Backbone as ProteinMPNN parsed JSONL, in Angstrom:
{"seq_chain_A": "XXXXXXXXXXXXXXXXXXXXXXXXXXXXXXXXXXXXXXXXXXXXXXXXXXXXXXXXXXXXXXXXXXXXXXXXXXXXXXXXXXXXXXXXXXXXXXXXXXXXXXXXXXXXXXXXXXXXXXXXXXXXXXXXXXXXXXXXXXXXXXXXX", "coords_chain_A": {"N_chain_A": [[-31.088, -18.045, 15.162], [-28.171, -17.883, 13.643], [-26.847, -15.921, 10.571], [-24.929, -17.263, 8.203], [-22.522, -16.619, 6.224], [-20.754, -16.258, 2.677], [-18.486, -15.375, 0.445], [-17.709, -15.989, -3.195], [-15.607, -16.547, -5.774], [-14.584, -16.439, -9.177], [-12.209, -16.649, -11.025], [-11.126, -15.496, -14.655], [-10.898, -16.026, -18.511], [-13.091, -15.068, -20.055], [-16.763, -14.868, -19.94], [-19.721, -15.993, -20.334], [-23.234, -16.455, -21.391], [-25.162, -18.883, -21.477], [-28.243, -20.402, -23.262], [-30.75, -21.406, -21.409], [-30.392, -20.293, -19.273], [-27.735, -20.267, -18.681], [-24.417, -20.323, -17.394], [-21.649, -19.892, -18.983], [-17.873, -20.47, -18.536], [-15.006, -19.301, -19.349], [-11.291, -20.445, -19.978], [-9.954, -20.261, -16.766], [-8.806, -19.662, -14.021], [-6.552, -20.263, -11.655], [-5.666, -18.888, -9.289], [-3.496, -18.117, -10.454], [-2.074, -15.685, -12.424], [-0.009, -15.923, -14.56], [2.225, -14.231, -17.248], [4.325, -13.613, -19.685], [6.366, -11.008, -19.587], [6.152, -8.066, -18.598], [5.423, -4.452, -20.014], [1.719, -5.551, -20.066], [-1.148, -6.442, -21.913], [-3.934, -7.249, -21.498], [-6.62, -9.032, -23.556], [-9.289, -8.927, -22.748], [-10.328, -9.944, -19.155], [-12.47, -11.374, -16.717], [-14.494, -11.731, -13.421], [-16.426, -13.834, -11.688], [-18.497, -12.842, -8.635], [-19.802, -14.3, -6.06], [-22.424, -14.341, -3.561], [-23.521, -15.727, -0.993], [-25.894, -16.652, 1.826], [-26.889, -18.022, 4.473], [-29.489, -18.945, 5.844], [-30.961, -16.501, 6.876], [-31.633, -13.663, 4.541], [-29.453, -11.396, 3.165], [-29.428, -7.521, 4.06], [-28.102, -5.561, 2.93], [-25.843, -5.194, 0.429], [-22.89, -4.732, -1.085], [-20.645, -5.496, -4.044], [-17.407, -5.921, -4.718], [-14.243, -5.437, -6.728], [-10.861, -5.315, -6.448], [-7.802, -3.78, -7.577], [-4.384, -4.308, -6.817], [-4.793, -1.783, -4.02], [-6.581, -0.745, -5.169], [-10.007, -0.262, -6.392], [-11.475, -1.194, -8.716], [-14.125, -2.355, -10.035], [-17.152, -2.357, -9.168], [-20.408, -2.994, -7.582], [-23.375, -1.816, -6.354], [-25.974, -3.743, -4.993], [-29.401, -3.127, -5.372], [-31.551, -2.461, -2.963], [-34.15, -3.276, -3.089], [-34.497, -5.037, -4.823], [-32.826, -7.478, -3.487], [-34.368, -7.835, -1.542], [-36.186, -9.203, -3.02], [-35.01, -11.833, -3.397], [-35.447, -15.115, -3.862], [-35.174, -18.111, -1.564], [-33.053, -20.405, -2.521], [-33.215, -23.844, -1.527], [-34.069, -26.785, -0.08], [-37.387, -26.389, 1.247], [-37.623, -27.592, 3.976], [-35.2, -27.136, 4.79], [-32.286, -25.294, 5.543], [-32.521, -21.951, 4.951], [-31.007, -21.076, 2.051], [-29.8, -18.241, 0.522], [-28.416, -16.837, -2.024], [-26.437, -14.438, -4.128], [-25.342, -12.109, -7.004], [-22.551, -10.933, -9.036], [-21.382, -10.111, -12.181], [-17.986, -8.921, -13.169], [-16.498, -7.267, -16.173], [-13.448, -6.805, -17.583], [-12.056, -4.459, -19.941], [-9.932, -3.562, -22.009], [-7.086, -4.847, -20.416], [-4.692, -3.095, -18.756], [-1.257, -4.599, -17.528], [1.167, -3.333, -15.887], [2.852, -4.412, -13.9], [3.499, -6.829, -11.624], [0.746, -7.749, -9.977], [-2.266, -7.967, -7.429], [-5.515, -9.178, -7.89], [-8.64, -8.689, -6.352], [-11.381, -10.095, -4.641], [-14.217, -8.439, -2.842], [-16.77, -8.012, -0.616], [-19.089, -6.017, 0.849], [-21.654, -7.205, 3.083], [-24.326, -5.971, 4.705], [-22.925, -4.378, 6.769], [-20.033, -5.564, 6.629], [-17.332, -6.745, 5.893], [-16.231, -9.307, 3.807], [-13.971, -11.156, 2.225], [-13.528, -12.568, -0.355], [-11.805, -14.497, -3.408], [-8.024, -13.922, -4.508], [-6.483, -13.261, -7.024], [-3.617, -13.656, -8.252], [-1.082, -11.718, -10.658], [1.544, -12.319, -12.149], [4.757, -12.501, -13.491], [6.144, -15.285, -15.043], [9.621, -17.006, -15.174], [11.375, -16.488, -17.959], [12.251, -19.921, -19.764], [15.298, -21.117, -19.591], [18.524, -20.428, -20.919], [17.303, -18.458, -22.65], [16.882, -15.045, -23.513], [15.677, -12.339, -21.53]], "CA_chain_A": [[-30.091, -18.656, 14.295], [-27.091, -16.878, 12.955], [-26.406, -16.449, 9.669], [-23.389, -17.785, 7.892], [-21.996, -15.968, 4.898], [-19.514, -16.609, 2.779], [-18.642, -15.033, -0.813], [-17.076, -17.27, -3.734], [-15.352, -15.725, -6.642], [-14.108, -16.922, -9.994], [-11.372, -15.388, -12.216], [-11.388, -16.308, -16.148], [-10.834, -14.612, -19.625], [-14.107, -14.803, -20.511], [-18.032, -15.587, -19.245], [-20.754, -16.17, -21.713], [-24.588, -16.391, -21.201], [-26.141, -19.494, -22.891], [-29.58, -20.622, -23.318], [-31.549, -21.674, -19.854], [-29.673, -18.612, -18.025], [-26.432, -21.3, -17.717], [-23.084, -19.45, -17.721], [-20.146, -20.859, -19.66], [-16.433, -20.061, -17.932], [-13.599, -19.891, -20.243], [-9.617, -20.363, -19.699], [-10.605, -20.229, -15.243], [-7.459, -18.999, -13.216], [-6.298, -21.229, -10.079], [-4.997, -18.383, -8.016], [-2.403, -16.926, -10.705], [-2.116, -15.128, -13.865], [1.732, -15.726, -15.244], [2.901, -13.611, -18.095], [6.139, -13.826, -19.893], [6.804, -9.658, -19.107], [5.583, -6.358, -18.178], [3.755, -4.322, -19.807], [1.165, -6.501, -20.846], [-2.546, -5.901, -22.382], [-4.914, -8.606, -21.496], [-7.771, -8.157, -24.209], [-10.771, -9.432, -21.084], [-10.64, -10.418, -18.193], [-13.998, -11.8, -15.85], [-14.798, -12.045, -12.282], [-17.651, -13.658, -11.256], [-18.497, -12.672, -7.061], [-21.103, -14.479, -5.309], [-22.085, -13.643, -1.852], [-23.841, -16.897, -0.518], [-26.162, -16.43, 2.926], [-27.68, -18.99, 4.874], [-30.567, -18.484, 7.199], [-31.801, -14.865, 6.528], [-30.893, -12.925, 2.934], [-28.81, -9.72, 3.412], [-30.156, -6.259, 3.681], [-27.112, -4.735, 2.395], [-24.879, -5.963, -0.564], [-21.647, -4.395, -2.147], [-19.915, -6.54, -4.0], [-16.298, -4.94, -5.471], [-12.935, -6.075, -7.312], [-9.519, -4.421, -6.18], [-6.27, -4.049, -8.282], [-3.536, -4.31, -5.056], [-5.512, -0.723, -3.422], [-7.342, 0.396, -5.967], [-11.163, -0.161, -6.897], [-11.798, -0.923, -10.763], [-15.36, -2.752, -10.167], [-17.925, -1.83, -7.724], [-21.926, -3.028, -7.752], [-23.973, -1.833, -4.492], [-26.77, -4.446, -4.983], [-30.653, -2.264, -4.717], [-32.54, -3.053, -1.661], [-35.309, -4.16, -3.589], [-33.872, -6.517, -5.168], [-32.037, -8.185, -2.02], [-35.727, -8.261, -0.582], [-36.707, -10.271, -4.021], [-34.222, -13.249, -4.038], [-35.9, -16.2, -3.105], [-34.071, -18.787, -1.416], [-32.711, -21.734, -3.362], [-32.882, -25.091, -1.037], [-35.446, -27.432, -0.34], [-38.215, -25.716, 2.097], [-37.761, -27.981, 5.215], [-33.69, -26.898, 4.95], [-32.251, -23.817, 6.059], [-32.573, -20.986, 3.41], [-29.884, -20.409, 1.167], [-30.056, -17.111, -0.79], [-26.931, -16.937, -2.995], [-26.839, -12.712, -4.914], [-23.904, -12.072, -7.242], [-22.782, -10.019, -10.045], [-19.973, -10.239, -13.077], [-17.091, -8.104, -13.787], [-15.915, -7.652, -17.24], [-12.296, -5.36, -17.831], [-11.254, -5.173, -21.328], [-8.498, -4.288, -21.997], [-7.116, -4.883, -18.286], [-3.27, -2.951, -19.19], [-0.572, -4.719, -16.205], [2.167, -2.663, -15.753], [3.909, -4.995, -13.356], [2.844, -7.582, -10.644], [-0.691, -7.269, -8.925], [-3.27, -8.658, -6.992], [-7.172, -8.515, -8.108], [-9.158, -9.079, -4.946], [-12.59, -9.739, -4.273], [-14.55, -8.194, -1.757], [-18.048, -7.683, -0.369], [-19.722, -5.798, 2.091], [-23.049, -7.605, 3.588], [-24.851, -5.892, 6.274], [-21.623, -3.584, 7.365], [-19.155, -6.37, 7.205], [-16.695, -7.028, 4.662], [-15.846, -10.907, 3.016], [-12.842, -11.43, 1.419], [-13.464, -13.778, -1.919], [-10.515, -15.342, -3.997], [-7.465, -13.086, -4.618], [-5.942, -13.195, -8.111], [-2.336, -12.805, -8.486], [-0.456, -12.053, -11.3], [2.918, -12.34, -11.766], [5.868, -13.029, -14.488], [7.064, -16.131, -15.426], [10.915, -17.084, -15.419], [12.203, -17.478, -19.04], [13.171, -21.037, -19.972], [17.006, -21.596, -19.363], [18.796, -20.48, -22.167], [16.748, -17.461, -23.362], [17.034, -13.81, -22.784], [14.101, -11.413, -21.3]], "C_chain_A": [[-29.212, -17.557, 13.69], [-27.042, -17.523, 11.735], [-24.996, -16.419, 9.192], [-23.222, -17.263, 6.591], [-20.596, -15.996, 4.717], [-19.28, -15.799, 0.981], [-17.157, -15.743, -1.516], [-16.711, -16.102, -4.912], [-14.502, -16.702, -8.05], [-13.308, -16.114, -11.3], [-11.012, -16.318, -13.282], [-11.439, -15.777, -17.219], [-12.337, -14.596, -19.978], [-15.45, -15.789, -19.747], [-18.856, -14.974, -20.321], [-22.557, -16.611, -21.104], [-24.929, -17.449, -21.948], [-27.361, -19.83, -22.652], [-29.468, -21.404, -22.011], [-30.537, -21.137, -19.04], [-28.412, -19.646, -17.699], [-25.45, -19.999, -18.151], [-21.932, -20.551, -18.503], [-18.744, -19.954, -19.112], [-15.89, -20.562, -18.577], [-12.109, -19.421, -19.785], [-10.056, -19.623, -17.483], [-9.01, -20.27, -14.984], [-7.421, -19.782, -11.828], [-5.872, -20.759, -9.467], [-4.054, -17.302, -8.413], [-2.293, -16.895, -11.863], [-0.562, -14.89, -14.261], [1.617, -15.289, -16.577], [4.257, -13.105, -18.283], [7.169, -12.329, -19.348], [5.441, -8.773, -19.129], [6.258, -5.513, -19.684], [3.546, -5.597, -20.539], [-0.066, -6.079, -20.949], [-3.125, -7.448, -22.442], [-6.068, -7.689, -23.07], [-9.173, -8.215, -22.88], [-9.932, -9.96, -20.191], [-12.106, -10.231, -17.285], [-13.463, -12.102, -14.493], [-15.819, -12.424, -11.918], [-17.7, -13.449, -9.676], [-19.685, -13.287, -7.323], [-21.287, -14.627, -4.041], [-23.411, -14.761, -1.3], [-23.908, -16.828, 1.522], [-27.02, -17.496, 3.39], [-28.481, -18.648, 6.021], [-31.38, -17.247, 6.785], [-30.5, -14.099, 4.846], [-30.812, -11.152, 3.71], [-29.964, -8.755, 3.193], [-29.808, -5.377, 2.898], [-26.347, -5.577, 1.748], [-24.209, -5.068, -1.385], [-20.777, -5.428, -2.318], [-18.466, -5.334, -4.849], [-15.086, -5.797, -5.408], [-11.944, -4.856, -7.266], [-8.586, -5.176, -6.983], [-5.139, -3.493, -7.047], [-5.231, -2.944, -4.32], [-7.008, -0.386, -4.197], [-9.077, -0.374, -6.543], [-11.609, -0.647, -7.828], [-13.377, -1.419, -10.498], [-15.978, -2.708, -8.577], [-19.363, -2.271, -8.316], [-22.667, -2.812, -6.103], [-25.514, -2.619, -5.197], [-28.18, -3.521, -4.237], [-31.34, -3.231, -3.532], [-33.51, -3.938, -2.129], [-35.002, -5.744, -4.12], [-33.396, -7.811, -4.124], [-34.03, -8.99, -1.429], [-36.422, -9.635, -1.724], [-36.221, -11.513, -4.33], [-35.147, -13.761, -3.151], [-34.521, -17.446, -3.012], [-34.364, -20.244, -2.668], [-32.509, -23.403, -2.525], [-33.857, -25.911, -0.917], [-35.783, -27.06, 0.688], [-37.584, -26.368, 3.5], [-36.312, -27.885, 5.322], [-33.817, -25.56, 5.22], [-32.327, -23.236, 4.656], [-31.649, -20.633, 2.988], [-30.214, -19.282, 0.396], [-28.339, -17.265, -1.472], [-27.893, -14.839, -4.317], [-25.759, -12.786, -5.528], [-23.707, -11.369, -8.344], [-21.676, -10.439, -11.316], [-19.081, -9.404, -13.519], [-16.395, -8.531, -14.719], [-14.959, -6.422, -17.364], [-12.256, -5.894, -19.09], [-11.079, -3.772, -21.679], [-8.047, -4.003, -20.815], [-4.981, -4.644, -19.203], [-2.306, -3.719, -17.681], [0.662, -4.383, -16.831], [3.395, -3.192, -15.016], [2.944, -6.032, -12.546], [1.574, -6.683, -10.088], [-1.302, -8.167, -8.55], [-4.407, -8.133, -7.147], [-7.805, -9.268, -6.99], [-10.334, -8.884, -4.694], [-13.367, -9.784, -3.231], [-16.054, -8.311, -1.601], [-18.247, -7.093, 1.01], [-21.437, -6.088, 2.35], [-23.457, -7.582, 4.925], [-23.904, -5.492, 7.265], [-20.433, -4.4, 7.512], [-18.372, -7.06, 6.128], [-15.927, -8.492, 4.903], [-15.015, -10.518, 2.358], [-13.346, -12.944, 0.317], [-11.422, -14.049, -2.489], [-9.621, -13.974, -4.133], [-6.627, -14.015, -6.176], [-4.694, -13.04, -8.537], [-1.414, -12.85, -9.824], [0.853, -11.319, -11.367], [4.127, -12.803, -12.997], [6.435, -14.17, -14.396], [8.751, -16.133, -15.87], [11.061, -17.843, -17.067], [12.343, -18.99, -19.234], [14.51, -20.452, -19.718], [17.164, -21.421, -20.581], [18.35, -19.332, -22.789], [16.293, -16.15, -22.314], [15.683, -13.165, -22.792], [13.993, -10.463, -22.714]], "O_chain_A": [[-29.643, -16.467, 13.315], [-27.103, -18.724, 11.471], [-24.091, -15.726, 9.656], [-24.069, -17.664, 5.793], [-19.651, -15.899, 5.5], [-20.345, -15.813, 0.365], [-16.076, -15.983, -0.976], [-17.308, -15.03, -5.01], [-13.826, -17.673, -7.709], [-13.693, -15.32, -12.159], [-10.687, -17.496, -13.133], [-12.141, -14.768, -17.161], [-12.564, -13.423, -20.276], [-15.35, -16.895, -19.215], [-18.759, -13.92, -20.95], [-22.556, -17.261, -20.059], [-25.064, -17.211, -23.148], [-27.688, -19.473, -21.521], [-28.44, -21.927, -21.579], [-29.958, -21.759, -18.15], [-28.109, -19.831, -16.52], [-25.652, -19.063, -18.925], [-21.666, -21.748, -18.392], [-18.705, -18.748, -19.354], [-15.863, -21.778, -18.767], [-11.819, -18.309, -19.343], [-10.402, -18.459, -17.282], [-8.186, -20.847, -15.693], [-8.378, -19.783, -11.055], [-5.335, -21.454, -8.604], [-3.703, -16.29, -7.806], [-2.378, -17.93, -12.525], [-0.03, -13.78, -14.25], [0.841, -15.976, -17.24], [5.033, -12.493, -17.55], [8.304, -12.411, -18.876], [4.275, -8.847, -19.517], [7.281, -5.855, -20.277], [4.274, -6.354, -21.18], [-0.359, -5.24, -20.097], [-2.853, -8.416, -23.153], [-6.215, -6.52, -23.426], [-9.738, -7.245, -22.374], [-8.833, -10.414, -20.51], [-12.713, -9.164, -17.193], [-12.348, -12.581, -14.288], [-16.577, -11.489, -11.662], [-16.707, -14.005, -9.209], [-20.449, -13.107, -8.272], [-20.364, -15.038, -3.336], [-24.476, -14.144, -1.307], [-22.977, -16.882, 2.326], [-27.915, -17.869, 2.632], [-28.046, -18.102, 7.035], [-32.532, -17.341, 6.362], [-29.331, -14.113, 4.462], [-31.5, -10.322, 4.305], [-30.997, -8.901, 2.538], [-30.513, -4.586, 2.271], [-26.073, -6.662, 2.259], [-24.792, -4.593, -2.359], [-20.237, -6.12, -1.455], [-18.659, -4.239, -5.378], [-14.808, -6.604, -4.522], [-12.088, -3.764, -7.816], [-8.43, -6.385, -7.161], [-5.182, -2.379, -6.526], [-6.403, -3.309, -4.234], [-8.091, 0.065, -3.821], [-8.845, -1.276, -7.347], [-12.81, -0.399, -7.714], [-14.077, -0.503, -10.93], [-15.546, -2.904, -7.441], [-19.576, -1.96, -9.489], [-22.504, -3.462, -5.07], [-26.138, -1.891, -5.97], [-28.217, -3.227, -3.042], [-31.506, -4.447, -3.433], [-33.711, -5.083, -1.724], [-35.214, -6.93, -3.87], [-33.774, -8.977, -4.236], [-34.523, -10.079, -1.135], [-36.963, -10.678, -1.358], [-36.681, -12.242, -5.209], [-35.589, -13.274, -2.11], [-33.541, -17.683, -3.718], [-35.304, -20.75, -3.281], [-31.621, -24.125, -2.98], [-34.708, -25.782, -1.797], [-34.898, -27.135, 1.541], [-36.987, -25.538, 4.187], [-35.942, -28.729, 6.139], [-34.805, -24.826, 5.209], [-32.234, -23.808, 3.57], [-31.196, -19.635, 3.55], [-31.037, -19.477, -0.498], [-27.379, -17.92, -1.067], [-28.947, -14.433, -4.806], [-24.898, -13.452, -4.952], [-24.774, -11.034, -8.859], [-21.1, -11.478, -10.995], [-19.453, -8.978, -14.612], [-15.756, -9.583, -14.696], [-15.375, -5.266, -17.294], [-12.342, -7.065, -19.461], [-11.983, -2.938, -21.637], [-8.471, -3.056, -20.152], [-4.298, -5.453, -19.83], [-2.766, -3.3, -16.619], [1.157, -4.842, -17.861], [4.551, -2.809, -15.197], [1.739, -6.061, -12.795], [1.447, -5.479, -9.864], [-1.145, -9.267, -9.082], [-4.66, -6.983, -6.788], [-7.471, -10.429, -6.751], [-10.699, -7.728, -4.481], [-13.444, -10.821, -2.573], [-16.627, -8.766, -2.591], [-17.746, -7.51, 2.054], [-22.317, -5.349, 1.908], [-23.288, -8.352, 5.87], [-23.88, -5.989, 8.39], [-19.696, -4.097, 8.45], [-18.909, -7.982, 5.513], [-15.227, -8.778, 5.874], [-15.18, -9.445, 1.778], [-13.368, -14.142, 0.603], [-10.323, -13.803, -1.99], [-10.219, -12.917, -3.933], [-6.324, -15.208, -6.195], [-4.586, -12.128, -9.356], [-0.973, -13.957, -10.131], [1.199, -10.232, -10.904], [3.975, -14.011, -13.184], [7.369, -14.209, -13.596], [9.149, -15.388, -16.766], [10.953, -19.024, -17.397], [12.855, -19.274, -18.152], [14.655, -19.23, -19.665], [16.42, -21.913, -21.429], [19.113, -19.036, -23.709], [15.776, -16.065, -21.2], [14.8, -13.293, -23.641], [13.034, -9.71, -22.879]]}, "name": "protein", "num_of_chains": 1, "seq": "XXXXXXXXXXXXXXXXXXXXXXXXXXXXXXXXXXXXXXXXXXXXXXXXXXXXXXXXXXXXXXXXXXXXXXXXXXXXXXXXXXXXXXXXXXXXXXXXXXXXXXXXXXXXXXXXXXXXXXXXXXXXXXXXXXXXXXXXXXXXXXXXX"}
Protein backbone atom coordinates (compact mmCIF):
# COMPACT_ATOMS: atom_id res chain seq x y z
CA UNK A 1 0.00 0.00 0.00
CA UNK A 2 1.22 3.46 -0.71
CA UNK A 3 1.01 6.06 1.44
CA UNK A 4 -0.89 9.23 0.82
CA UNK A 5 0.23 12.46 2.40
CA UNK A 6 -1.00 15.55 2.43
CA UNK A 7 -0.16 18.69 4.79
CA UNK A 8 -3.01 21.27 5.90
CA UNK A 9 -2.16 24.65 7.19
CA UNK A 10 -4.03 27.44 8.91
CA UNK A 11 -3.18 31.18 9.03
CA UNK A 12 -4.76 33.39 12.02
CA UNK A 13 -3.75 36.24 14.49
CA UNK A 14 -3.78 34.22 17.22
CA UNK A 15 -3.95 30.28 18.64
CA UNK A 16 -4.69 29.57 22.22
CA UNK A 17 -4.46 26.25 24.21
CA UNK A 18 -7.64 25.52 26.26
CA UNK A 19 -8.50 22.91 28.67
CA UNK A 20 -8.74 19.09 27.14
CA UNK A 21 -5.60 19.99 24.78
CA UNK A 22 -8.49 21.81 22.30
CA UNK A 23 -6.99 24.74 20.34
CA UNK A 24 -8.99 27.93 19.89
CA UNK A 25 -8.26 29.89 16.28
CA UNK A 26 -8.77 33.52 16.30
CA UNK A 27 -9.52 36.18 13.35
CA UNK A 28 -8.52 32.73 10.53
CA UNK A 29 -7.26 34.15 7.07
CA UNK A 30 -9.02 32.73 3.75
CA UNK A 31 -5.99 33.00 1.55
CA UNK A 32 -5.28 36.91 2.11
CA UNK A 33 -4.09 39.38 4.52
CA UNK A 34 -5.28 43.08 3.12
CA UNK A 35 -3.81 46.11 4.76
CA UNK A 36 -4.64 49.66 4.10
CA UNK A 37 -0.49 50.46 3.39
CA UNK A 38 3.03 49.55 3.69
CA UNK A 39 4.91 49.51 6.25
CA UNK A 40 2.84 47.74 8.52
CA UNK A 41 3.52 45.92 12.08
CA UNK A 42 1.25 43.05 12.68
CA UNK A 43 1.49 42.58 16.61
CA UNK A 44 1.07 38.13 15.97
CA UNK A 45 0.59 36.29 13.58
CA UNK A 46 -0.04 32.02 13.77
CA UNK A 47 0.42 29.19 11.49
CA UNK A 48 -0.71 26.06 12.36
CA UNK A 49 1.06 23.04 9.72
CA UNK A 50 -0.16 19.63 9.86
CA UNK A 51 1.35 16.92 7.86
CA UNK A 52 -1.44 14.16 7.68
CA UNK A 53 -0.16 10.36 6.51
CA UNK A 54 -2.19 7.53 5.76
CA UNK A 55 -1.02 3.98 5.81
CA UNK A 56 2.53 4.10 7.38
CA UNK A 57 3.73 7.34 9.74
CA UNK A 58 6.75 9.24 8.30
CA UNK A 59 10.32 8.67 9.20
CA UNK A 60 11.30 12.08 8.40
CA UNK A 61 9.37 15.38 9.20
CA UNK A 62 10.32 19.13 8.52
CA UNK A 63 7.74 21.20 8.70
CA UNK A 64 8.70 25.18 7.69
CA UNK A 65 6.95 28.69 6.92
CA UNK A 66 8.44 30.94 4.02
CA UNK A 67 8.13 34.80 3.64
CA UNK A 68 8.18 34.90 -0.60
CA UNK A 69 12.17 33.04 -0.35
CA UNK A 70 13.00 33.38 2.86
CA UNK A 71 12.65 30.89 5.93
CA UNK A 72 11.30 32.61 9.27
CA UNK A 73 9.95 29.16 10.91
CA UNK A 74 11.52 25.86 10.69
CA UNK A 75 10.72 22.57 13.14
CA UNK A 76 12.65 19.23 11.99
CA UNK A 77 10.27 16.89 13.93
CA UNK A 78 12.83 14.12 16.32
CA UNK A 79 12.76 10.66 15.08
CA UNK A 80 11.61 9.50 18.23
CA UNK A 81 8.89 11.13 18.37
CA UNK A 82 7.62 10.33 14.65
CA UNK A 83 8.15 6.59 15.85
CA UNK A 84 5.68 7.56 18.98
CA UNK A 85 2.52 8.95 17.20
CA UNK A 86 -0.05 6.54 17.31
CA UNK A 87 -2.47 6.46 14.66
CA UNK A 88 -5.83 8.15 15.09
CA UNK A 89 -8.70 5.99 13.14
CA UNK A 90 -10.63 3.16 14.03
CA UNK A 91 -8.26 -0.15 14.01
CA UNK A 92 -9.98 -2.11 11.14
CA UNK A 93 -9.36 1.40 8.87
CA UNK A 94 -6.28 2.40 7.34
CA UNK A 95 -3.93 4.28 9.81
CA UNK A 96 -4.01 7.82 9.91
CA UNK A 97 -1.10 9.48 11.78
CA UNK A 98 -1.61 13.27 11.54
CA UNK A 99 2.19 15.28 13.29
CA UNK A 100 2.13 19.08 13.30
CA UNK A 101 3.55 22.03 14.92
CA UNK A 102 2.54 26.00 15.49
CA UNK A 103 4.24 29.05 14.39
CA UNK A 104 3.97 32.14 16.36
CA UNK A 105 5.77 35.71 14.72
CA UNK A 106 5.25 38.68 16.79
CA UNK A 107 5.74 41.38 15.65
CA UNK A 108 5.66 40.08 11.86
CA UNK A 109 7.03 43.95 10.29
CA UNK A 110 5.56 43.90 6.15
CA UNK A 111 7.39 46.11 4.24
CA UNK A 112 5.36 45.58 1.11
CA UNK A 113 3.39 42.63 -0.52
CA UNK A 114 4.33 38.91 0.39
CA UNK A 115 3.55 35.49 0.41
CA UNK A 116 3.87 33.18 3.73
CA UNK A 117 4.06 29.62 2.49
CA UNK A 118 3.85 26.44 4.07
CA UNK A 119 5.99 23.68 3.47
CA UNK A 120 7.07 20.23 4.63
CA UNK A 121 9.50 17.78 3.92
CA UNK A 122 8.31 13.97 4.71
CA UNK A 123 10.62 11.26 3.89
CA UNK A 124 12.77 13.51 1.19
CA UNK A 125 9.77 15.00 -0.44
CA UNK A 126 8.45 18.33 -0.07
CA UNK A 127 4.28 19.28 0.38
CA UNK A 128 3.21 22.48 -0.31
CA UNK A 129 0.39 23.60 2.49
CA UNK A 130 -1.79 26.85 2.13
CA UNK A 131 0.02 30.00 0.87
CA UNK A 132 -0.83 33.28 2.61
CA UNK A 133 -0.86 36.36 0.66
CA UNK A 134 -0.79 39.67 1.72
CA UNK A 135 -1.47 42.50 -0.06
CA UNK A 136 -2.90 46.31 0.15
CA UNK A 137 -6.22 47.24 -0.12
CA UNK A 138 -7.52 50.04 -2.61
CA UNK A 139 -8.65 53.16 -0.64
CA UNK A 140 -12.40 53.83 -0.80
CA UNK A 141 -13.21 56.31 -3.72
CA UNK A 142 -12.77 59.61 -2.59
CA UNK A 143 -9.82 59.30 -0.15
CA UNK A 144 -6.17 59.84 -0.50
CA UNK A 145 -3.28 57.11 0.38
Amino acid sequence: MTAERYLTSIFCDDIRREEGNKFSYMGIYGGNLLVVGFPQVLPRLCFSLSMRTLGTPPSQLALKLLKDDEVVAHFEVPTEALKAVPPWSDPAETPVYQIGTIFQLFPVQLTGPCKFRARAVCDGVEFKGGTLVVEQIAPPSGQLQ
